[in-house]
CSV table of C-alpha atoms in Angstrom, one decimal:
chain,number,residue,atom,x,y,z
A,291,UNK,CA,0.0,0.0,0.0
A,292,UNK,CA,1.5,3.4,-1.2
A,293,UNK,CA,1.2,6.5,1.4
A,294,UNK,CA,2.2,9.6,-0.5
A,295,UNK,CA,2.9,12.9,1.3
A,296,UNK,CA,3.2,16.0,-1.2
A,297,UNK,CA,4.7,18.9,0.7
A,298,UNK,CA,6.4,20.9,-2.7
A,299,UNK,CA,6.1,24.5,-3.2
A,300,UNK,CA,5.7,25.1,0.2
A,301,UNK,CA,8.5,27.4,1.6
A,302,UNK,CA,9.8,25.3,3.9
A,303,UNK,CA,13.1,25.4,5.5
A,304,UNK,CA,12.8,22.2,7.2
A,305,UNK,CA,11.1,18.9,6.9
A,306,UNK,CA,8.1,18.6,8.7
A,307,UNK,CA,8.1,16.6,11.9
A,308,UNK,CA,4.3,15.4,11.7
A,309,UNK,CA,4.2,13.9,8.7
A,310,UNK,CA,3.1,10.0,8.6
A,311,UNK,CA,5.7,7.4,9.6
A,312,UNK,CA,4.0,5.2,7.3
A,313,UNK,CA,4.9,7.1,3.8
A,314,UNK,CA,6.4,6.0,1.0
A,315,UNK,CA,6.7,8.6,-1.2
A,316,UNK,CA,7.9,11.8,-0.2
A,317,UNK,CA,7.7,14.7,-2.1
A,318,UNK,CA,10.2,18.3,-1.1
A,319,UNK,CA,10.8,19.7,-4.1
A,320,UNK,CA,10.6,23.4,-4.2
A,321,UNK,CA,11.2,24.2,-0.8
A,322,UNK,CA,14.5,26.2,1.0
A,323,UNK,CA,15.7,22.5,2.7
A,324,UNK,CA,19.2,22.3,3.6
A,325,UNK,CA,19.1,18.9,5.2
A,326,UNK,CA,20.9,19.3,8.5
A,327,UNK,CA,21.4,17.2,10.5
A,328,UNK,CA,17.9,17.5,12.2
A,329,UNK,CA,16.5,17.2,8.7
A,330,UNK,CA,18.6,13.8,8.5
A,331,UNK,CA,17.4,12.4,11.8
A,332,UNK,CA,13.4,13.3,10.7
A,333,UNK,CA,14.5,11.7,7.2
A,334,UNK,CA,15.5,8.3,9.5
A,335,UNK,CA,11.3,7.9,10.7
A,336,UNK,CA,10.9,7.2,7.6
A,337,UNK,CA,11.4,3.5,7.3
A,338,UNK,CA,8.8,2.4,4.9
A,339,UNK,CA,10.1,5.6,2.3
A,340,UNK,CA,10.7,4.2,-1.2
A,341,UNK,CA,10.7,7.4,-3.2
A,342,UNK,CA,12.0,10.6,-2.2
A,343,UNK,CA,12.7,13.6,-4.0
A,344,UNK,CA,14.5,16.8,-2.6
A,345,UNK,CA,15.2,18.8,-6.2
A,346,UNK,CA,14.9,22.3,-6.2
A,347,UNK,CA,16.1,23.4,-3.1
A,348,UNK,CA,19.2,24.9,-1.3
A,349,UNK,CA,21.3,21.8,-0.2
A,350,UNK,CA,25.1,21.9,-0.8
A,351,UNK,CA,27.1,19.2,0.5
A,352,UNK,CA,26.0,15.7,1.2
A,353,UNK,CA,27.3,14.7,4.5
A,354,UNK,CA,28.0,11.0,5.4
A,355,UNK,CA,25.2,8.9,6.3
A,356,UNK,CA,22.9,11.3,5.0
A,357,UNK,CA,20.1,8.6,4.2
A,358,UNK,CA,21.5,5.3,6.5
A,359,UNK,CA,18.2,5.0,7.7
A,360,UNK,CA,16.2,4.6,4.4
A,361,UNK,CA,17.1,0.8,3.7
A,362,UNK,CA,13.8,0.5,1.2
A,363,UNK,CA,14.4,3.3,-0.5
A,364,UNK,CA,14.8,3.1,-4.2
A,365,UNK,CA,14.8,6.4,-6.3
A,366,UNK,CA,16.0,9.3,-5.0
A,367,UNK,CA,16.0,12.6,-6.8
A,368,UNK,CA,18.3,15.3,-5.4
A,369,UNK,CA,18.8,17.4,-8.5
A,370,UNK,CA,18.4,21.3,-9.0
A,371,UNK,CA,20.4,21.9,-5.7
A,372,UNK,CA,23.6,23.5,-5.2
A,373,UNK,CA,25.7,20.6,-4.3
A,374,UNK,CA,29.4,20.7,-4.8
A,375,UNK,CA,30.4,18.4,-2.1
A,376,UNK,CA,29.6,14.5,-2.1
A,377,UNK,CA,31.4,12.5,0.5
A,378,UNK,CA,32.1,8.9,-0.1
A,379,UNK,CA,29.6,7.6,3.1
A,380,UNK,CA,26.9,10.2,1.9
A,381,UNK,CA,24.5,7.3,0.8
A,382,UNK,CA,25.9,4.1,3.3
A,383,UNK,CA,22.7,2.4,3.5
A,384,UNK,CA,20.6,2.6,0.8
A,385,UNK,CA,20.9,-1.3,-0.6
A,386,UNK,CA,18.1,-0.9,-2.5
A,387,UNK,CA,18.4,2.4,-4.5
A,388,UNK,CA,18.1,1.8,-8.0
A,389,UNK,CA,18.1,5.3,-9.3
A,390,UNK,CA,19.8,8.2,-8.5
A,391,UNK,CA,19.3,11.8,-10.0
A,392,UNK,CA,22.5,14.4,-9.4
A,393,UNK,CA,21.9,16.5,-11.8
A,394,UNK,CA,21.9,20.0,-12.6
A,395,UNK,CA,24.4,20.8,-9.5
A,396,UNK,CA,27.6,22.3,-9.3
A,397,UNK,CA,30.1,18.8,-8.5
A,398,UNK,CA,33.1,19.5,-9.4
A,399,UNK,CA,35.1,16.5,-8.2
A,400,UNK,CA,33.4,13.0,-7.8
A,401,UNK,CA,35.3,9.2,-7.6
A,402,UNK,CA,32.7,6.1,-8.2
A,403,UNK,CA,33.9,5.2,-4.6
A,404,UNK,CA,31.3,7.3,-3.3
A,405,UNK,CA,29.0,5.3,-4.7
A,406,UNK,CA,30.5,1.4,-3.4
A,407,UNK,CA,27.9,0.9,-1.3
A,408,UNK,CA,25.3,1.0,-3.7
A,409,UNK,CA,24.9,-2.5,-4.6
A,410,UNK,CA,22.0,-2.1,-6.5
A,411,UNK,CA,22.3,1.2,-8.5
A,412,UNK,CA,21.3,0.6,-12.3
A,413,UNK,CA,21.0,4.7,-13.5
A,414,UNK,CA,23.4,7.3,-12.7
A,415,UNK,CA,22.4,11.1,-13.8
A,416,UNK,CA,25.5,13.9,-13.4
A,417,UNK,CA,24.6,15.6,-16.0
A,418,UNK,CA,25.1,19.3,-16.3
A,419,UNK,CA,27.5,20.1,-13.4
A,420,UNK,CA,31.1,20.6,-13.8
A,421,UNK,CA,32.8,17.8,-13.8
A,422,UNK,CA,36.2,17.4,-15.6
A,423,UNK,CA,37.3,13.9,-15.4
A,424,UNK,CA,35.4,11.1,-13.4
A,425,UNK,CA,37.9,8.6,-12.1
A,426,UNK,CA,35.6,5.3,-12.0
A,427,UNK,CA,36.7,1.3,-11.1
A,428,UNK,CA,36.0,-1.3,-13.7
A,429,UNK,CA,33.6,-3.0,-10.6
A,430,UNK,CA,31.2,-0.2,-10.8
A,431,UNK,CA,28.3,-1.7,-12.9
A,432,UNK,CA,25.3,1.0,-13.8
A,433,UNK,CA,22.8,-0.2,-16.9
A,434,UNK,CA,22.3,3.3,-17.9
A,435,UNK,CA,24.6,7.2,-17.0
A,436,UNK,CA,23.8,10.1,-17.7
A,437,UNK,CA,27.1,12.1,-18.2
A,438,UNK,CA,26.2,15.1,-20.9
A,439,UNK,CA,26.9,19.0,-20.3
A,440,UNK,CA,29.7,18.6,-18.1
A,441,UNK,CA,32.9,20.5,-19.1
A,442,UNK,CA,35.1,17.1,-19.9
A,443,UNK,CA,38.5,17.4,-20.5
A,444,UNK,CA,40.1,14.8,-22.6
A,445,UNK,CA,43.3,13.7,-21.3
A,446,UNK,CA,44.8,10.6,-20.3
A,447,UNK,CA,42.9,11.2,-17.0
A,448,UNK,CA,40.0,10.7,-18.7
A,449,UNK,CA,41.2,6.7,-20.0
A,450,UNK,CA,39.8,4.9,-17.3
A,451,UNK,CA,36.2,6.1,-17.5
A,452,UNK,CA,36.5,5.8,-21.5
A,453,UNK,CA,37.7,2.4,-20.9
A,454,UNK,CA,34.7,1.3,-18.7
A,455,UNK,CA,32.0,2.9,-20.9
A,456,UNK,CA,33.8,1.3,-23.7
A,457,UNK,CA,33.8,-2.3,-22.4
A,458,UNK,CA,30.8,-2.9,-19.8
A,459,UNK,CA,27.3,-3.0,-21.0
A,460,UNK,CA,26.3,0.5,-19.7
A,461,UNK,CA,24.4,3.0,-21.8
A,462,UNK,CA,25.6,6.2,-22.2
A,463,UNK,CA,22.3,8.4,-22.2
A,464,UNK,CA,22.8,11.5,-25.1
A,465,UNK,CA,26.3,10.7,-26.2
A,466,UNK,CA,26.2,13.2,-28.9
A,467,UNK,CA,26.1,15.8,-26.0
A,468,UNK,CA,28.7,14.3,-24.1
A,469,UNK,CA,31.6,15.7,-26.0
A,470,UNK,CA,34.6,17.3,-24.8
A,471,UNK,CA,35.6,20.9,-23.9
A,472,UNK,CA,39.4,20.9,-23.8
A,473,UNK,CA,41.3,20.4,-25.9
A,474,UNK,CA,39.3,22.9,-28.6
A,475,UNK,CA,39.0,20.7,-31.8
A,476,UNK,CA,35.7,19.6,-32.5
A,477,UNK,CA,33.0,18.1,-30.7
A,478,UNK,CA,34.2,13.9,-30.1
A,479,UNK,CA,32.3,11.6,-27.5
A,480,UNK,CA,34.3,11.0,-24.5
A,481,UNK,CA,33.8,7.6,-25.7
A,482,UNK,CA,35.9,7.6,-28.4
A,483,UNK,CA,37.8,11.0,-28.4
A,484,UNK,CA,41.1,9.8,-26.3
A,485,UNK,CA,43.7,6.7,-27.6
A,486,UNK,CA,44.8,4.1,-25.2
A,487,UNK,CA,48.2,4.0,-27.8
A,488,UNK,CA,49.2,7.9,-26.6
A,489,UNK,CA,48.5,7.5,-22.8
A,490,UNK,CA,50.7,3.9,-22.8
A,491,UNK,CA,54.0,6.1,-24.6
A,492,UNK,CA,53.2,8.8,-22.0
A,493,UNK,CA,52.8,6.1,-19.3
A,494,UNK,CA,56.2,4.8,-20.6
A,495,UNK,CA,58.2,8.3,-20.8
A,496,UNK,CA,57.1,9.0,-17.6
A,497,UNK,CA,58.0,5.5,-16.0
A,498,UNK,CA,61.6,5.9,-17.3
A,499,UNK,CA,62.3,9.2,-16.2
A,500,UNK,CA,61.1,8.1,-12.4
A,501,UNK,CA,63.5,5.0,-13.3
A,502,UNK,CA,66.4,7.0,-14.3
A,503,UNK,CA,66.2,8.9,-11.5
A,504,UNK,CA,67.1,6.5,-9.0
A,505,UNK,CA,70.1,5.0,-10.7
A,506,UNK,CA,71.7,8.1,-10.7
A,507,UNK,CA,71.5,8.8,-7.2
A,508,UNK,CA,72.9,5.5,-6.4
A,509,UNK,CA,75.7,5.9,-8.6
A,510,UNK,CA,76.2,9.6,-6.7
A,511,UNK,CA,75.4,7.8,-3.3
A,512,UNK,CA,77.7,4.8,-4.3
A,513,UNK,CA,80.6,7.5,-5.4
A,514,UNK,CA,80.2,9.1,-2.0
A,515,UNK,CA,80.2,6.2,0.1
A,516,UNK,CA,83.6,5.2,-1.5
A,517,UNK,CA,85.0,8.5,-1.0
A,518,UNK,CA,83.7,8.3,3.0
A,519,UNK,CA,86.0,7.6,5.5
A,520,UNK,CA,84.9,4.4,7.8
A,521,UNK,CA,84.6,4.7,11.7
A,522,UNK,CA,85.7,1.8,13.7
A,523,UNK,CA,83.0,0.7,16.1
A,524,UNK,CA,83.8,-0.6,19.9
A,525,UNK,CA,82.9,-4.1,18.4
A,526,UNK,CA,85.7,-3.7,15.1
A,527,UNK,CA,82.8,-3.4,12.9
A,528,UNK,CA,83.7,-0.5,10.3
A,529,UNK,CA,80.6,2.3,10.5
A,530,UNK,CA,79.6,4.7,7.3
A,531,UNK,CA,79.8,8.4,8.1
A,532,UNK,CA,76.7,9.5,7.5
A,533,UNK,CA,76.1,11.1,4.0
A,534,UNK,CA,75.8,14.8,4.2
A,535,UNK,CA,72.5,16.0,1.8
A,536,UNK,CA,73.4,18.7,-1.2
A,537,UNK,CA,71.6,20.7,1.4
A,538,UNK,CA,73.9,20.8,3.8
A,539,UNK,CA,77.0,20.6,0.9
A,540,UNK,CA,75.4,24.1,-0.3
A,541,UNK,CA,74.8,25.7,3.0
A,542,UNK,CA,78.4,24.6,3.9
A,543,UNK,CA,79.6,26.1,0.6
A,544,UNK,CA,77.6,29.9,1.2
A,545,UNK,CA,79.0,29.9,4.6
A,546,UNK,CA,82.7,29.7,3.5
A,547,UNK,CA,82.1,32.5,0.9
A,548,UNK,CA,80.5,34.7,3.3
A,549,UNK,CA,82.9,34.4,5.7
A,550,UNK,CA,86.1,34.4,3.5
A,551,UNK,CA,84.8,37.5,1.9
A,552,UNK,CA,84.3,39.4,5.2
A,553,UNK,CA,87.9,38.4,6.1
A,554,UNK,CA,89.3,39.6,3.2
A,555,UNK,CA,87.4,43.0,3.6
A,556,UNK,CA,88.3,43.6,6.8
A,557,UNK,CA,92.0,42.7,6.4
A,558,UNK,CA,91.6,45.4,3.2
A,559,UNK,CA,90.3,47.7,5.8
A,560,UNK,CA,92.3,47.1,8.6
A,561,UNK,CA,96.2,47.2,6.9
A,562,UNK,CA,96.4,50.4,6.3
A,563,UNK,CA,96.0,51.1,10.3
A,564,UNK,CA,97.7,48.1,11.5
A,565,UNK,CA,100.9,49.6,9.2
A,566,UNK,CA,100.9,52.9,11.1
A,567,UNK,CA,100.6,51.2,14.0
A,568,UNK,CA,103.7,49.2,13.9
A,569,UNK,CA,105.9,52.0,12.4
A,570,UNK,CA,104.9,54.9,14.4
A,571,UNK,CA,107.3,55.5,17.3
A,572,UNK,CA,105.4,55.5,21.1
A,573,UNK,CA,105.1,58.7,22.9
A,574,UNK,CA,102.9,59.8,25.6
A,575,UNK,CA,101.4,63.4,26.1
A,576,UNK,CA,103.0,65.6,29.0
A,577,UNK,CA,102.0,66.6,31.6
A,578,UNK,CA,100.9,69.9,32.3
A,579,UNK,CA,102.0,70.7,35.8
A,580,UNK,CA,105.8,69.6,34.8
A,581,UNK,CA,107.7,71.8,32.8
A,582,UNK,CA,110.7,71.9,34.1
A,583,UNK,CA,110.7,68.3,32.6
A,584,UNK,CA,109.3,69.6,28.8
A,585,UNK,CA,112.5,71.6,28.4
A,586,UNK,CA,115.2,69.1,29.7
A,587,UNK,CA,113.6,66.7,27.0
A,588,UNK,CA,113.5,69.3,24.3
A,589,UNK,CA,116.8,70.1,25.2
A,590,UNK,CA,118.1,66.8,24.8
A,591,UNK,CA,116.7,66.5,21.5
A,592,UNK,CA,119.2,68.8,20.0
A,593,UNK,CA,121.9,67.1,21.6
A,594,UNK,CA,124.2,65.1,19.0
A,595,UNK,CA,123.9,61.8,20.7
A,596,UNK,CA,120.8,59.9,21.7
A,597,UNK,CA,119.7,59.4,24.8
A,598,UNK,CA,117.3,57.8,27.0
A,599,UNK,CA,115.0,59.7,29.4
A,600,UNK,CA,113.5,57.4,31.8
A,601,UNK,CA,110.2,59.2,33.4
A,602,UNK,CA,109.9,55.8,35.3
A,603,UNK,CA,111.6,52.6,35.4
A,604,UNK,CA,108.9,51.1,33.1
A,605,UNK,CA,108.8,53.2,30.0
A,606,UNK,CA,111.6,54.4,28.8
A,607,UNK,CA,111.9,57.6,26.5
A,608,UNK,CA,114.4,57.3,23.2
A,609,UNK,CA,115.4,60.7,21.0
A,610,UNK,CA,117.3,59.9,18.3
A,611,UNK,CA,120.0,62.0,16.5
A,612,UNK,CA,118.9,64.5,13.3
A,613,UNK,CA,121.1,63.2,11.3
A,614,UNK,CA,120.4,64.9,7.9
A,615,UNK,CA,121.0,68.7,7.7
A,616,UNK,CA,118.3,71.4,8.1
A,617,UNK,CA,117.7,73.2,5.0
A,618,UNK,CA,117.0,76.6,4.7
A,619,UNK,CA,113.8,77.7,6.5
A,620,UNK,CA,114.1,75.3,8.0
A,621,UNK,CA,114.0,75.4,12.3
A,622,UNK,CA,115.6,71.6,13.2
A,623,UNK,CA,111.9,71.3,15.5
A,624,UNK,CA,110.0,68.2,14.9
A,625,UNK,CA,106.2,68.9,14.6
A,626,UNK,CA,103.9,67.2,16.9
A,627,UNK,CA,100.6,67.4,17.6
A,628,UNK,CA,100.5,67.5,21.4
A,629,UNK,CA,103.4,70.1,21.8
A,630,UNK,CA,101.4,72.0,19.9
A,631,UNK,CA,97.9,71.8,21.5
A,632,UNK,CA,99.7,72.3,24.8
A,633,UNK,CA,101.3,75.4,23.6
A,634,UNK,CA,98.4,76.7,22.8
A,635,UNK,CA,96.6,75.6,25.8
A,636,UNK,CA,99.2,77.7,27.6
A,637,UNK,CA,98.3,80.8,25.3
């Protein structure tokens, strides 16, 4: 005995909590539904539901377990929404859906795992959303798919579905529509438009450059390890140094520039001082409350013989002999700085 409940057109935000246990076909199209989570447990009442339809109203993502509680239930029409989001548990349960309508949403990304659990699913509609390449298992057996208006690109990515449409007994519902976007030559079926021969050379290309790749690093790793030093262990066992990554050979490499480079700088820098330092004779300033002591040294400077002044036992004063002659103009003085700022200080 059928119960049908029609509650479409009606506004309604959420599903109504006082409808009939007892219904077996549900009807919510048209409404503002989102189906949270308190939609979902209301949807679980329903035990005796075989036909439910939720197109044309404002649900996005299917969460998982979305319909666990609908075992009898066996069409269910969810199109006109603005899904984009289908987990792979969204429909665990329903073992005895036969059709299922997805169409007209905006799914972007979809794998035929999300549909495993639907042991007895015979028609598949996805048309019109925008999916791009629909990576599907050779297990997955449908009787009819809707797949046309979807923006298909038709790349190697693409080989497995062609391959399954191509050799199971499915029907491909409005083929002539189901064409591909990318790349822009002309409208081709995704049935027949990509060549199993292209994808194995790729397949192959690509196989021997991940290959090649390998061998060379052992022969580098193989180099290095003969080049490595062995440590003996406590029990006479030789241990391998451990390899050092091109990281670390690189970071090691930057670091010796850097630092030779600010070595030579400052030695550049530095010379020029460190020359004037060694060849410049020492002297201290006098003192200003002593000069009784400035005149016997200035007077020992035009002596004709050095001598050695000795302020202290610990530093002793050398004045060495002029020995070239004074030309004219000039006085025989030598010129230093702190003679003369004392003079001046005594002006």
């Amino acid at each position: 005995q059928q119960v049908i409940c029609e509650e479409s057109g009606k506004n309604l935000s959420n599903i109504p909590t006082k409808l009939s246990q007892n219904v077996t076909k549900l009807s919510l199209k048209n409404n503002k539904i989102t189906l949270k989570d308190s939609d979902k447990e209301i949807l679980g009442r329903f035990i005796n539901l075989t036909e439910l339809h939720l197109n044309e109203n404002k649900i996005t993502e299917l969460h998982k377990n979305s319909f666990c509680n609908l075992k009898k239930l066996i069409n269910l029409d969810i199109s006109n929404n603005h899904i984009s989001t289908v987990h792979n548990a969204a429909f665990a349960g329903l073992n005895q859906l036969s059709v299922l309508n997805l169409s007209y949403n905006m799914i972007a990304q979809l794998d035929s795992d999300a549909f495993t659990s639907l042991e007895s699913l015979m028609i598949l509609d996805l048309q019109y959303n925008l999916l791009k390449y629909f990576h599907i298992k050779t297990s997955f057996k449908l009787i009819k798919i809707v797949l046309a208006g979807n923006p298909w690109i038709c790349s190697c990515d693409l080989l497995d579905l062609q391959i399954w449409l191509t050799a199971s007994n499915v029907t491909l519902e409005n083929e002539s529509n189901t064409t591909c976007t990318l790349p822009m030559k002309e409208k081709i079926s995704i049935k027949i438009a990509i060549q199993p021969a292209d994808c194995k050379t790729e397949k192959t290309s690509s196989e021997n450059t991940v290959t090649s790749t390998p061998v060379t690093n052992l022969r580098s790793s193989t180099l290095i390890t003969a080049l490595t030093p062995n440590i003996t262990g406590n029990n006479g066992t030789h241990a391998e140094l451990p390899l050092l990554g091109k990281s670390w050979t690189f970071l090691a490499g930057v670091l010796g520039f850097v630092l030779g480079t600010t070595l030579l700088i400052f030695t550049a820098v530095k010379c020029p001082t460190w020359y004037h330092y060694v060849i410049s004779y020492r002297h201290r300033r006098l003192e200003e409350n002593d000069p009784d002591r400035f005149e016997q040294e200035f007077s020992a400077d035009m002596s004709p013989s050095p001598s050695v002044l000795r302020t202290n036992s610990e530093e002793p004063v050398v004045i060495f002999e002029k020995i070239t002659a004074f030309g004219d103009g000039e006085d025989g003085f030598i010129e230093d700085k702190y003679i003369d700022s004392y003079v001046n200080e005594e002006s």
